[in-house]
Amino acid sequence: MIKIYPDMITGNEIAAIDIYDAAGNQLIKQGAVLSVARAAKLKDAGIVFVYAQEPEIKVSNIYDGTVISGLLKLLWYFRESNGENTQILKYYNDSEVKRFLSYSNEAAGRIAYGHIFKYYASLMAASLAADGKKCYDFSDYRSRDNYSSYHVVNSACIACAIGHNMGLKKEEVIDLCVGSLLYDLKMDLYKFISVPGRLSPAETAEMEQHTLLAHDAVKKIYGIPARSAAIALQHHERFNGSGYPKGLKNQDITPLARIAAVADVYDAMTSTRPFRKAYPHDEAWGYITCNSGILFDPETVEAFKNTIPKYFPGDVVELAGGGQAVILENFYGQPETPGIKLIEKNNKNGIISRGKEHILRVIESN
């Protein structure tokens, strides 16, 4: 599959996966024709790109779309109800509640948002455990306007893939997922972060309080593990002690928070924000890897390098030996040597290579 933008849709493309909005509602089903009318619908919903079928280009998605959609809905409901467990039955039917409870072994009267977060996190952990170590090069439908919803979900996807590849146990991956989904719980309080322009020193100091507020809120949610709550408190701590809120260093930062910190920064950098455009994936990748042992835990960065590729499927790149190529596929443990297709001058199909050519830079990011 290949990423395309609504303005590029001609009516001949086919949706490669389900397309859903920031509330988790399905907009277009996998296999549907991406008509011009549907392109307009996507733009109205704030969807800036979609994935269309393209046999040669392979994106490593890992997680089932229904799980991602379920997480987006859960976060939407959680915010709408202000985390009140009494509102759950308003959003979920009996069969869904029974499914959540069967996972947590709780009585129906004790259903809480914590159980639902852990249920979906367990599905993500199961997807990762299915077949060994894997890379993750899927981007969700983020834009400047829907960033807050997609950011925590995609950060959780990245963090869990890294954690899985580091050898975390299933329960640790689940707790990592839950903490990553909730660490920005109080960011909605700071309306000024949605205004274009850099934050003032006073605004920055105020915004940094979100870690303390989120930690206080998360640890009160029934069913949320303590180490998930610790992620909310520590995901902005840095390996050299330059982070906040407590300036923790090295091993004083919990292992799961060290993973969440890397995923959070990478996803934030590759997202469009009110005060800047998204960084290209290769630049964000370089920032993380160059700060190994400085801002970020070296062991986590090593796992990040193996998990998150430097170039994304569909990127057009310049080769050191001359010429250009299209990224076709990434492989675990080979972040800088993807499968590529050489582009000939006549733009006809080129030679397919499995990463033998050195890539200089991205010319056009997909």
mmCIF file of C-alpha atoms in Angstrom:
data_model
loop_
_atom_site.group_PDB
_atom_site.id
_atom_site.type_symbol
_atom_site.label_atom_id
_atom_site.label_comp_id
_atom_site.label_asym_id
_atom_site.label_seq_id
_atom_site.Cartn_x
_atom_site.Cartn_y
_atom_site.Cartn_z
ATOM 1 C CA MET A 1 0.000 0.000 0.000
ATOM 2 C CA ILE A 2 1.026 3.596 -0.530
ATOM 3 C CA LYS A 3 0.187 6.848 1.237
ATOM 4 C CA ILE A 4 -1.742 9.326 -0.898
ATOM 5 C CA TYR A 5 -3.403 12.668 -0.184
ATOM 6 C CA PRO A 6 -7.105 13.404 -0.841
ATOM 7 C CA ASP A 7 -6.234 15.948 -3.539
ATOM 8 C CA MET A 8 -4.336 13.185 -5.396
ATOM 9 C CA ILE A 9 -7.307 10.809 -5.523
ATOM 10 C CA THR A 10 -8.537 10.254 -9.089
ATOM 11 C CA GLY A 11 -11.278 7.727 -8.394
ATOM 12 C CA ASN A 12 -9.227 4.699 -9.477
ATOM 13 C CA GLU A 13 -7.579 4.012 -6.105
ATOM 14 C CA ILE A 14 -8.661 1.315 -3.654
ATOM 15 C CA ALA A 15 -8.512 1.753 0.134
ATOM 16 C CA ALA A 16 -5.801 -0.559 1.483
ATOM 17 C CA ILE A 17 -7.104 -0.477 5.079
ATOM 18 C CA ASP A 18 -10.114 0.835 6.972
ATOM 19 C CA ILE A 19 -10.084 4.612 7.350
ATOM 20 C CA TYR A 20 -11.397 6.044 10.618
ATOM 21 C CA ASP A 21 -11.593 9.502 12.159
ATOM 22 C CA ALA A 22 -10.177 10.811 15.444
ATOM 23 C CA ALA A 23 -13.224 9.464 17.300
ATOM 24 C CA GLY A 24 -12.672 5.966 15.889
ATOM 25 C CA ASN A 25 -15.641 6.083 13.514
ATOM 26 C CA GLN A 26 -15.148 4.189 10.256
ATOM 27 C CA LEU A 27 -15.204 6.542 7.266
ATOM 28 C CA ILE A 28 -14.243 4.160 4.468
ATOM 29 C CA LYS A 29 -13.959 0.374 4.507
ATOM 30 C CA GLN A 30 -10.942 -1.553 3.241
ATOM 31 C CA GLY A 31 -11.396 -2.452 -0.427
ATOM 32 C CA ALA A 32 -13.701 0.465 -1.198
ATOM 33 C CA VAL A 33 -13.037 2.672 -4.204
ATOM 34 C CA LEU A 34 -11.602 6.044 -3.201
ATOM 35 C CA SER A 35 -13.909 8.210 -5.251
ATOM 36 C CA VAL A 36 -13.620 11.977 -5.588
ATOM 37 C CA ALA A 37 -16.719 12.319 -3.399
ATOM 38 C CA ARG A 38 -15.083 10.194 -0.710
ATOM 39 C CA ALA A 39 -11.937 12.302 -0.988
ATOM 40 C CA ALA A 40 -14.038 15.353 -0.123
ATOM 41 C CA LYS A 41 -15.496 13.453 2.845
ATOM 42 C CA LEU A 42 -11.982 12.666 4.084
ATOM 43 C CA LYS A 43 -10.934 16.306 3.870
ATOM 44 C CA ASP A 44 -14.039 17.359 5.811
ATOM 45 C CA ALA A 45 -13.078 14.873 8.537
ATOM 46 C CA GLY A 46 -9.555 16.301 8.760
ATOM 47 C CA ILE A 47 -7.910 13.211 7.220
ATOM 48 C CA VAL A 48 -4.800 14.467 5.441
ATOM 49 C CA PHE A 49 -3.733 11.173 3.839
ATOM 50 C CA VAL A 50 -4.880 7.596 3.345
ATOM 51 C CA TYR A 51 -3.343 4.299 2.293
ATOM 52 C CA ALA A 52 -4.247 2.999 -1.153
ATOM 53 C CA GLN A 53 -3.495 -0.452 -2.552
ATOM 54 C CA GLU A 54 -0.098 -0.758 -4.231
ATOM 55 C CA PRO A 55 1.197 -4.348 -4.561
ATOM 56 C CA GLU A 56 4.913 -3.516 -4.650
ATOM 57 C CA ILE A 57 4.988 -1.203 -1.624
ATOM 58 C CA LYS A 58 4.577 -2.949 1.735
ATOM 59 C CA VAL A 59 3.817 -1.110 4.984
ATOM 60 C CA SER A 60 4.390 -2.919 8.275
ATOM 61 C CA ASN A 61 1.225 -2.047 10.192
ATOM 62 C CA ILE A 62 1.292 -4.865 12.836
ATOM 63 C CA TYR A 63 -1.909 -3.855 14.659
ATOM 64 C CA ASP A 64 -5.447 -4.626 13.525
ATOM 65 C CA GLY A 65 -7.399 -1.546 12.457
ATOM 66 C CA THR A 66 -10.346 -2.447 14.665
ATOM 67 C CA VAL A 67 -8.052 -2.265 17.703
ATOM 68 C CA ILE A 68 -6.758 1.186 16.738
ATOM 69 C CA SER A 69 -10.307 2.325 16.051
ATOM 70 C CA GLY A 70 -11.368 0.925 19.424
ATOM 71 C CA LEU A 71 -8.616 2.840 21.205
ATOM 72 C CA LEU A 72 -9.561 6.103 19.523
ATOM 73 C CA LYS A 73 -13.191 5.572 20.535
ATOM 74 C CA LEU A 74 -12.153 4.702 24.090
ATOM 75 C CA LEU A 75 -10.099 7.876 24.443
ATOM 76 C CA TRP A 76 -12.932 9.905 22.961
ATOM 77 C CA TYR A 77 -15.467 8.404 25.389
ATOM 78 C CA PHE A 78 -13.075 8.794 28.303
ATOM 79 C CA ARG A 79 -12.653 12.506 27.653
ATOM 80 C CA GLU A 80 -16.367 13.010 26.955
ATOM 81 C CA SER A 81 -17.356 11.404 30.270
ATOM 82 C CA ASN A 82 -14.458 12.979 32.189
ATOM 83 C CA GLY A 83 -13.362 9.473 33.118
ATOM 84 C CA GLU A 84 -16.564 8.644 34.993
ATOM 85 C CA ASN A 85 -17.025 4.879 35.033
ATOM 86 C CA THR A 86 -20.781 5.289 35.488
ATOM 87 C CA GLN A 87 -20.961 6.513 31.874
ATOM 88 C CA ILE A 88 -19.475 3.354 30.325
ATOM 89 C CA LEU A 89 -22.815 1.649 29.739
ATOM 90 C CA LYS A 90 -23.888 4.724 27.770
ATOM 91 C CA TYR A 91 -21.184 4.028 25.178
ATOM 92 C CA TYR A 92 -20.788 0.236 25.160
ATOM 93 C CA ASN A 93 -23.400 -2.493 24.694
ATOM 94 C CA ASP A 94 -23.785 -5.607 26.852
ATOM 95 C CA SER A 95 -21.676 -7.879 24.631
ATOM 96 C CA GLU A 96 -18.810 -5.388 24.619
ATOM 97 C CA VAL A 97 -18.923 -4.992 28.395
ATOM 98 C CA LYS A 98 -18.915 -8.780 28.828
ATOM 99 C CA ARG A 99 -15.846 -8.997 26.589
ATOM 100 C CA PHE A 100 -13.996 -6.390 28.649
ATOM 101 C CA LEU A 101 -14.960 -8.073 31.896
ATOM 102 C CA SER A 102 -14.002 -11.556 30.704
ATOM 103 C CA TYR A 103 -10.457 -10.305 30.246
ATOM 104 C CA SER A 104 -10.260 -8.656 33.678
ATOM 105 C CA ASN A 105 -12.257 -11.291 35.612
ATOM 106 C CA GLU A 106 -14.288 -8.550 37.290
ATOM 107 C CA ALA A 107 -17.960 -8.541 38.199
ATOM 108 C CA ALA A 108 -20.213 -6.449 35.955
ATOM 109 C CA GLY A 109 -20.823 -3.903 38.702
ATOM 110 C CA ARG A 110 -17.107 -3.081 38.851
ATOM 111 C CA ILE A 111 -16.564 -2.281 35.161
ATOM 112 C CA ALA A 112 -14.161 0.656 34.814
ATOM 113 C CA TYR A 113 -12.228 2.450 32.103
ATOM 114 C CA GLY A 114 -9.050 0.831 33.433
ATOM 115 C CA HIS A 115 -10.357 -2.586 32.387
ATOM 116 C CA ILE A 116 -11.118 -1.380 28.846
ATOM 117 C CA PHE A 117 -7.706 0.217 28.409
ATOM 118 C CA LYS A 118 -6.046 -3.013 29.514
ATOM 119 C CA TYR A 119 -8.287 -5.082 27.240
ATOM 120 C CA TYR A 120 -7.256 -3.184 24.106
ATOM 121 C CA ALA A 121 -3.638 -3.111 25.254
ATOM 122 C CA SER A 122 -3.765 -6.913 25.540
ATOM 123 C CA LEU A 123 -4.923 -7.144 21.914
ATOM 124 C CA MET A 124 -1.955 -5.005 20.857
ATOM 125 C CA ALA A 125 0.406 -7.222 22.845
ATOM 126 C CA ALA A 126 -1.114 -10.303 21.176
ATOM 127 C CA SER A 127 -0.531 -8.773 17.719
ATOM 128 C CA LEU A 128 3.140 -8.272 18.563
ATOM 129 C CA ALA A 129 3.559 -11.761 19.976
ATOM 130 C CA ALA A 130 2.143 -13.364 16.834
ATOM 131 C CA ASP A 131 5.384 -13.811 14.915
ATOM 132 C CA GLY A 132 8.682 -12.676 16.385
ATOM 133 C CA LYS A 133 10.395 -9.326 16.139
ATOM 134 C CA LYS A 134 9.187 -6.857 13.561
ATOM 135 C CA CYS A 135 9.596 -3.298 12.313
ATOM 136 C CA TYR A 136 6.848 -0.676 12.404
ATOM 137 C CA ASP A 137 6.554 1.902 9.627
ATOM 138 C CA PHE A 138 2.867 2.821 9.703
ATOM 139 C CA SER A 139 1.686 6.413 10.224
ATOM 140 C CA ASP A 140 -1.825 7.182 11.377
ATOM 141 C CA TYR A 141 -4.075 9.862 9.899
ATOM 142 C CA ARG A 142 -2.691 12.771 11.896
ATOM 143 C CA SER A 143 -3.078 16.453 11.145
ATOM 144 C CA ARG A 144 -2.518 19.619 13.131
ATOM 145 C CA ASP A 145 -6.164 19.645 14.197
ATOM 146 C CA ASN A 146 -6.493 16.009 15.322
ATOM 147 C CA TYR A 147 -2.946 15.583 16.658
ATOM 148 C CA SER A 148 -3.847 15.025 20.308
ATOM 149 C CA SER A 149 -6.077 12.033 19.549
ATOM 150 C CA TYR A 150 -3.809 10.199 17.135
ATOM 151 C CA HIS A 151 -0.522 11.081 18.850
ATOM 152 C CA VAL A 152 -0.997 9.009 21.988
ATOM 153 C CA VAL A 153 -2.352 6.041 20.032
ATOM 154 C CA ASN A 154 0.504 6.041 17.530
ATOM 155 C CA SER A 155 3.043 6.641 20.321
ATOM 156 C CA ALA A 156 1.626 3.616 22.121
ATOM 157 C CA CYS A 157 1.938 1.545 18.921
ATOM 158 C CA ILE A 158 5.584 2.591 18.550
ATOM 159 C CA ALA A 159 6.428 2.114 22.230
ATOM 160 C CA CYS A 160 4.868 -1.359 22.365
ATOM 161 C CA ALA A 161 6.728 -2.480 19.231
ATOM 162 C CA ILE A 162 10.015 -1.283 20.740
ATOM 163 C CA GLY A 163 9.232 -2.897 24.088
ATOM 164 C CA HIS A 164 8.281 -6.190 22.457
ATOM 165 C CA ASN A 165 11.527 -6.230 20.491
ATOM 166 C CA MET A 166 13.443 -5.531 23.725
ATOM 167 C CA GLY A 167 12.014 -8.743 25.158
ATOM 168 C CA LEU A 168 9.457 -7.297 27.564
ATOM 169 C CA LYS A 169 6.950 -9.726 29.021
ATOM 170 C CA LYS A 170 3.345 -9.513 27.835
ATOM 171 C CA GLU A 171 2.166 -7.786 31.023
ATOM 172 C CA GLU A 172 4.943 -5.221 30.689
ATOM 173 C CA VAL A 173 3.928 -4.469 27.107
ATOM 174 C CA ILE A 174 0.312 -4.050 28.256
ATOM 175 C CA ASP A 175 1.309 -1.650 31.034
ATOM 176 C CA LEU A 176 3.537 0.264 28.609
ATOM 177 C CA CYS A 177 0.618 0.619 26.217
ATOM 178 C CA VAL A 178 -1.790 1.823 28.891
ATOM 179 C CA GLY A 179 0.660 4.373 30.266
ATOM 180 C CA SER A 180 1.448 5.683 26.785
ATOM 181 C CA LEU A 181 -2.245 6.150 26.029
ATOM 182 C CA LEU A 182 -2.810 8.191 29.182
ATOM 183 C CA TYR A 183 0.366 10.239 29.685
ATOM 184 C CA ASP A 184 -1.082 13.324 27.958
ATOM 185 C CA LEU A 185 -4.357 13.082 29.836
ATOM 186 C CA LYS A 186 -4.275 16.718 31.003
ATOM 187 C CA MET A 187 -2.889 18.389 27.883
ATOM 188 C CA ASP A 188 -6.387 19.636 26.974
ATOM 189 C CA LEU A 189 -6.069 22.119 29.837
ATOM 190 C CA TYR A 190 -3.498 24.142 27.922
ATOM 191 C CA LYS A 191 -5.413 25.788 25.098
ATOM 192 C CA PHE A 192 -2.426 27.957 24.192
ATOM 193 C CA ILE A 193 -0.536 24.981 22.742
ATOM 194 C CA SER A 194 -3.004 24.984 19.817
ATOM 195 C CA VAL A 195 -2.129 28.561 18.892
ATOM 196 C CA PRO A 196 0.540 28.990 16.181
ATOM 197 C CA GLY A 197 3.853 30.261 17.528
ATOM 198 C CA ARG A 198 6.370 29.266 20.166
ATOM 199 C CA LEU A 199 5.338 29.041 23.809
ATOM 200 C CA SER A 200 6.457 31.769 26.172
ATOM 201 C CA PRO A 201 8.619 30.780 29.191
ATOM 202 C CA ALA A 202 5.562 31.123 31.434
ATOM 203 C CA GLU A 203 3.448 28.948 29.136
ATOM 204 C CA THR A 204 6.200 26.340 28.953
ATOM 205 C CA ALA A 205 6.437 26.184 32.746
ATOM 206 C CA GLU A 206 2.672 25.839 33.022
ATOM 207 C CA MET A 207 2.493 23.138 30.344
ATOM 208 C CA GLU A 208 5.205 21.090 32.063
ATOM 209 C CA GLN A 209 2.814 20.590 34.961
ATOM 210 C CA HIS A 210 0.819 18.176 32.792
ATOM 211 C CA THR A 211 3.057 15.294 33.877
ATOM 212 C CA LEU A 212 2.210 15.821 37.549
ATOM 213 C CA LEU A 213 -1.481 16.338 36.855
ATOM 214 C CA ALA A 214 -1.689 13.308 34.566
ATOM 215 C CA HIS A 215 0.096 11.110 37.094
ATOM 216 C CA ASP A 216 -2.286 12.195 39.838
ATOM 217 C CA ALA A 217 -5.289 11.475 37.601
ATOM 218 C CA VAL A 218 -4.075 8.179 36.136
ATOM 219 C CA LYS A 219 -3.186 6.586 39.459
ATOM 220 C CA LYS A 220 -6.777 7.185 40.595
ATOM 221 C CA ILE A 221 -8.305 5.284 37.655
ATOM 222 C CA TYR A 222 -9.495 1.922 38.928
ATOM 223 C CA GLY A 223 -7.606 -0.938 37.281
ATOM 224 C CA ILE A 224 -4.596 1.068 36.015
ATOM 225 C CA PRO A 225 -1.232 -0.424 37.134
ATOM 226 C CA ALA A 226 1.192 1.753 39.115
ATOM 227 C CA ARG A 227 3.928 1.407 36.506
ATOM 228 C CA SER A 228 1.519 2.721 33.845
ATOM 229 C CA ALA A 229 0.862 5.765 36.027
ATOM 230 C CA ALA A 230 4.626 6.246 36.427
ATOM 231 C CA ILE A 231 4.907 6.678 32.639
ATOM 232 C CA ALA A 232 2.586 9.694 32.859
ATOM 233 C CA LEU A 233 4.904 11.227 35.451
ATOM 234 C CA GLN A 234 8.241 10.410 33.803
ATOM 235 C CA HIS A 235 7.801 10.429 30.010
ATOM 236 C CA HIS A 236 9.512 13.844 29.791
ATOM 237 C CA GLU A 237 12.478 12.869 31.969
ATOM 238 C CA ARG A 238 15.752 12.628 30.062
ATOM 239 C CA PHE A 239 18.687 10.246 30.447
ATOM 240 C CA ASN A 240 21.134 13.069 31.286
ATOM 241 C CA GLY A 241 18.828 14.660 33.858
ATOM 242 C CA SER A 242 17.711 17.573 31.674
ATOM 243 C CA GLY A 243 14.043 16.592 31.632
ATOM 244 C CA TYR A 244 11.097 17.312 33.921
ATOM 245 C CA PRO A 245 9.381 17.283 36.355
ATOM 246 C CA LYS A 246 12.084 15.940 38.686
ATOM 247 C CA GLY A 247 15.254 15.923 36.583
ATOM 248 C CA LEU A 248 15.718 12.165 36.982
ATOM 249 C CA LYS A 249 18.748 10.503 35.370
ATOM 250 C CA ASN A 250 19.683 7.150 33.892
ATOM 251 C CA GLN A 251 18.247 4.177 35.760
ATOM 252 C CA ASP A 252 16.225 6.382 38.121
ATOM 253 C CA ILE A 253 13.742 6.671 35.251
ATOM 254 C CA THR A 254 11.557 3.565 35.099
ATOM 255 C CA PRO A 255 12.275 1.247 32.125
ATOM 256 C CA LEU A 256 8.806 1.684 30.613
ATOM 257 C CA ALA A 257 9.022 5.485 30.846
ATOM 258 C CA ARG A 258 12.378 5.396 29.027
ATOM 259 C CA ILE A 259 10.693 3.576 26.140
ATOM 260 C CA ALA A 260 7.668 5.875 26.151
ATOM 261 C CA ALA A 261 9.955 8.933 26.028
ATOM 262 C CA VAL A 262 11.552 7.818 22.768
ATOM 263 C CA ALA A 263 8.211 6.962 21.147
ATOM 264 C CA ASP A 264 6.662 10.232 22.303
ATOM 265 C CA VAL A 265 9.441 12.428 20.887
ATOM 266 C CA TYR A 266 9.680 10.554 17.593
ATOM 267 C CA ASP A 267 5.934 10.673 16.932
ATOM 268 C CA ALA A 268 5.713 14.325 17.979
ATOM 269 C CA MET A 269 8.558 15.260 15.645
ATOM 270 C CA THR A 270 6.971 13.487 12.677
ATOM 271 C CA SER A 271 3.619 15.223 13.276
ATOM 272 C CA THR A 272 2.504 18.647 12.071
ATOM 273 C CA ARG A 273 2.078 21.003 15.011
ATOM 274 C CA PRO A 274 0.600 24.519 15.284
ATOM 275 C CA PHE A 275 4.098 26.014 15.541
ATOM 276 C CA ARG A 276 5.926 23.939 12.905
ATOM 277 C CA LYS A 277 5.665 21.434 10.077
ATOM 278 C CA ALA A 278 6.379 17.773 10.611
ATOM 279 C CA TYR A 279 10.007 16.711 10.426
ATOM 280 C CA PRO A 280 10.813 14.091 7.776
ATOM 281 C CA HIS A 281 11.013 10.600 9.238
ATOM 282 C CA ASP A 282 14.722 10.285 8.507
ATOM 283 C CA GLU A 283 15.509 13.537 10.352
ATOM 284 C CA ALA A 284 13.471 12.507 13.403
ATOM 285 C CA TRP A 285 15.148 9.091 13.300
ATOM 286 C CA GLY A 286 18.529 10.803 13.246
ATOM 287 C CA TYR A 287 17.618 13.002 16.212
ATOM 288 C CA ILE A 288 16.700 9.998 18.342
ATOM 289 C CA THR A 289 19.777 7.985 17.410
ATOM 290 C CA CYS A 290 22.191 10.921 17.837
ATOM 291 C CA ASN A 291 20.893 11.498 21.366
ATOM 292 C CA SER A 292 21.495 7.935 22.534
ATOM 293 C CA GLY A 293 23.048 8.160 26.006
ATOM 294 C CA ILE A 294 22.315 11.890 26.148
ATOM 295 C CA LEU A 295 18.573 12.421 26.153
ATOM 296 C CA PHE A 296 17.535 8.823 25.681
ATOM 297 C CA ASP A 297 18.387 5.449 27.190
ATOM 298 C CA PRO A 298 20.972 3.713 24.910
ATOM 299 C CA GLU A 299 19.336 0.277 25.167
ATOM 300 C CA THR A 300 15.982 1.748 24.164
ATOM 301 C CA VAL A 301 17.530 3.674 21.269
ATOM 302 C CA GLU A 302 19.184 0.505 19.976
ATOM 303 C CA ALA A 303 15.804 -1.236 19.980
ATOM 304 C CA PHE A 304 14.243 1.842 18.367
ATOM 305 C CA LYS A 305 16.806 1.689 15.534
ATOM 306 C CA ASN A 306 15.936 -1.937 14.849
ATOM 307 C CA THR A 307 12.188 -1.340 15.081
ATOM 308 C CA ILE A 308 11.566 2.011 13.413
ATOM 309 C CA PRO A 309 13.151 2.351 9.956
ATOM 310 C CA LYS A 310 14.894 5.504 8.816
ATOM 311 C CA TYR A 311 12.958 5.647 5.531
ATOM 312 C CA PHE A 312 9.286 4.929 4.954
ATOM 313 C CA PRO A 313 7.624 2.914 2.167
ATOM 314 C CA GLY A 314 6.953 5.116 -0.845
ATOM 315 C CA ASP A 315 9.746 7.598 -0.078
ATOM 316 C CA VAL A 316 11.803 8.648 -3.083
ATOM 317 C CA VAL A 317 15.496 8.723 -2.174
ATOM 318 C CA GLU A 318 18.808 9.728 -3.733
ATOM 319 C CA LEU A 319 21.468 7.004 -3.895
ATOM 320 C CA ALA A 320 25.166 7.514 -3.168
ATOM 321 C CA GLY A 321 26.095 5.788 -6.424
ATOM 322 C CA GLY A 322 23.836 8.091 -8.401
ATOM 323 C CA GLY A 323 20.218 7.859 -9.406
ATOM 324 C CA GLN A 324 17.037 7.607 -7.418
ATOM 325 C CA ALA A 325 14.941 4.834 -5.910
ATOM 326 C CA VAL A 326 11.589 4.197 -4.239
ATOM 327 C CA ILE A 327 11.445 2.523 -0.826
ATOM 328 C CA LEU A 328 9.423 -0.676 -1.229
ATOM 329 C CA GLU A 329 9.739 -2.482 2.094
ATOM 330 C CA ASN A 330 11.519 -2.341 5.444
ATOM 331 C CA PHE A 331 12.951 -5.201 7.484
ATOM 332 C CA TYR A 332 13.543 -5.640 11.218
ATOM 333 C CA GLY A 333 17.105 -4.796 12.219
ATOM 334 C CA GLN A 334 17.858 -3.100 8.869
ATOM 335 C CA PRO A 335 16.704 0.502 9.400
ATOM 336 C CA GLU A 336 18.997 2.013 6.766
ATOM 337 C CA THR A 337 18.925 -0.751 4.163
ATOM 338 C CA PRO A 338 15.342 -1.239 2.950
ATOM 339 C CA GLY A 339 14.173 -2.980 -0.161
ATOM 340 C CA ILE A 340 14.148 -0.438 -2.985
ATOM 341 C CA LYS A 341 13.273 -0.091 -6.645
ATOM 342 C CA LEU A 342 15.663 1.880 -8.823
ATOM 343 C CA ILE A 343 14.001 4.594 -10.874
ATOM 344 C CA GLU A 344 15.128 4.708 -14.476
ATOM 345 C CA LYS A 345 15.260 7.964 -16.412
ATOM 346 C CA ASN A 346 12.308 6.898 -18.552
ATOM 347 C CA ASN A 347 10.305 6.325 -15.327
ATOM 348 C CA LYS A 348 9.608 2.721 -16.238
ATOM 349 C CA ASN A 349 9.907 -0.040 -13.680
ATOM 350 C CA GLY A 350 13.437 -0.296 -12.365
ATOM 351 C CA ILE A 351 15.498 -3.048 -10.788
ATOM 352 C CA ILE A 352 14.350 -4.217 -7.367
ATOM 353 C CA SER A 353 17.167 -4.392 -4.818
ATOM 354 C CA ARG A 354 17.178 -5.468 -1.191
ATOM 355 C CA GLY A 355 19.149 -2.615 0.337
ATOM 356 C CA LYS A 356 22.576 -2.934 -1.283
ATOM 357 C CA GLU A 357 22.741 0.715 -2.316
ATOM 358 C CA HIS A 358 23.683 3.416 0.188
ATOM 359 C CA ILE A 359 20.985 6.059 0.559
ATOM 360 C CA LEU A 360 22.087 9.691 0.760
ATOM 361 C CA ARG A 361 18.836 11.490 1.492
ATOM 362 C CA VAL A 362 15.069 11.592 1.017
ATOM 363 C CA ILE A 363 14.018 13.596 -2.021
ATOM 364 C CA GLU A 364 10.278 13.213 -1.635
ATOM 365 C CA SER A 365 8.669 11.902 1.530
ATOM 366 C CA ASN A 366 5.545 9.807 1.087
#
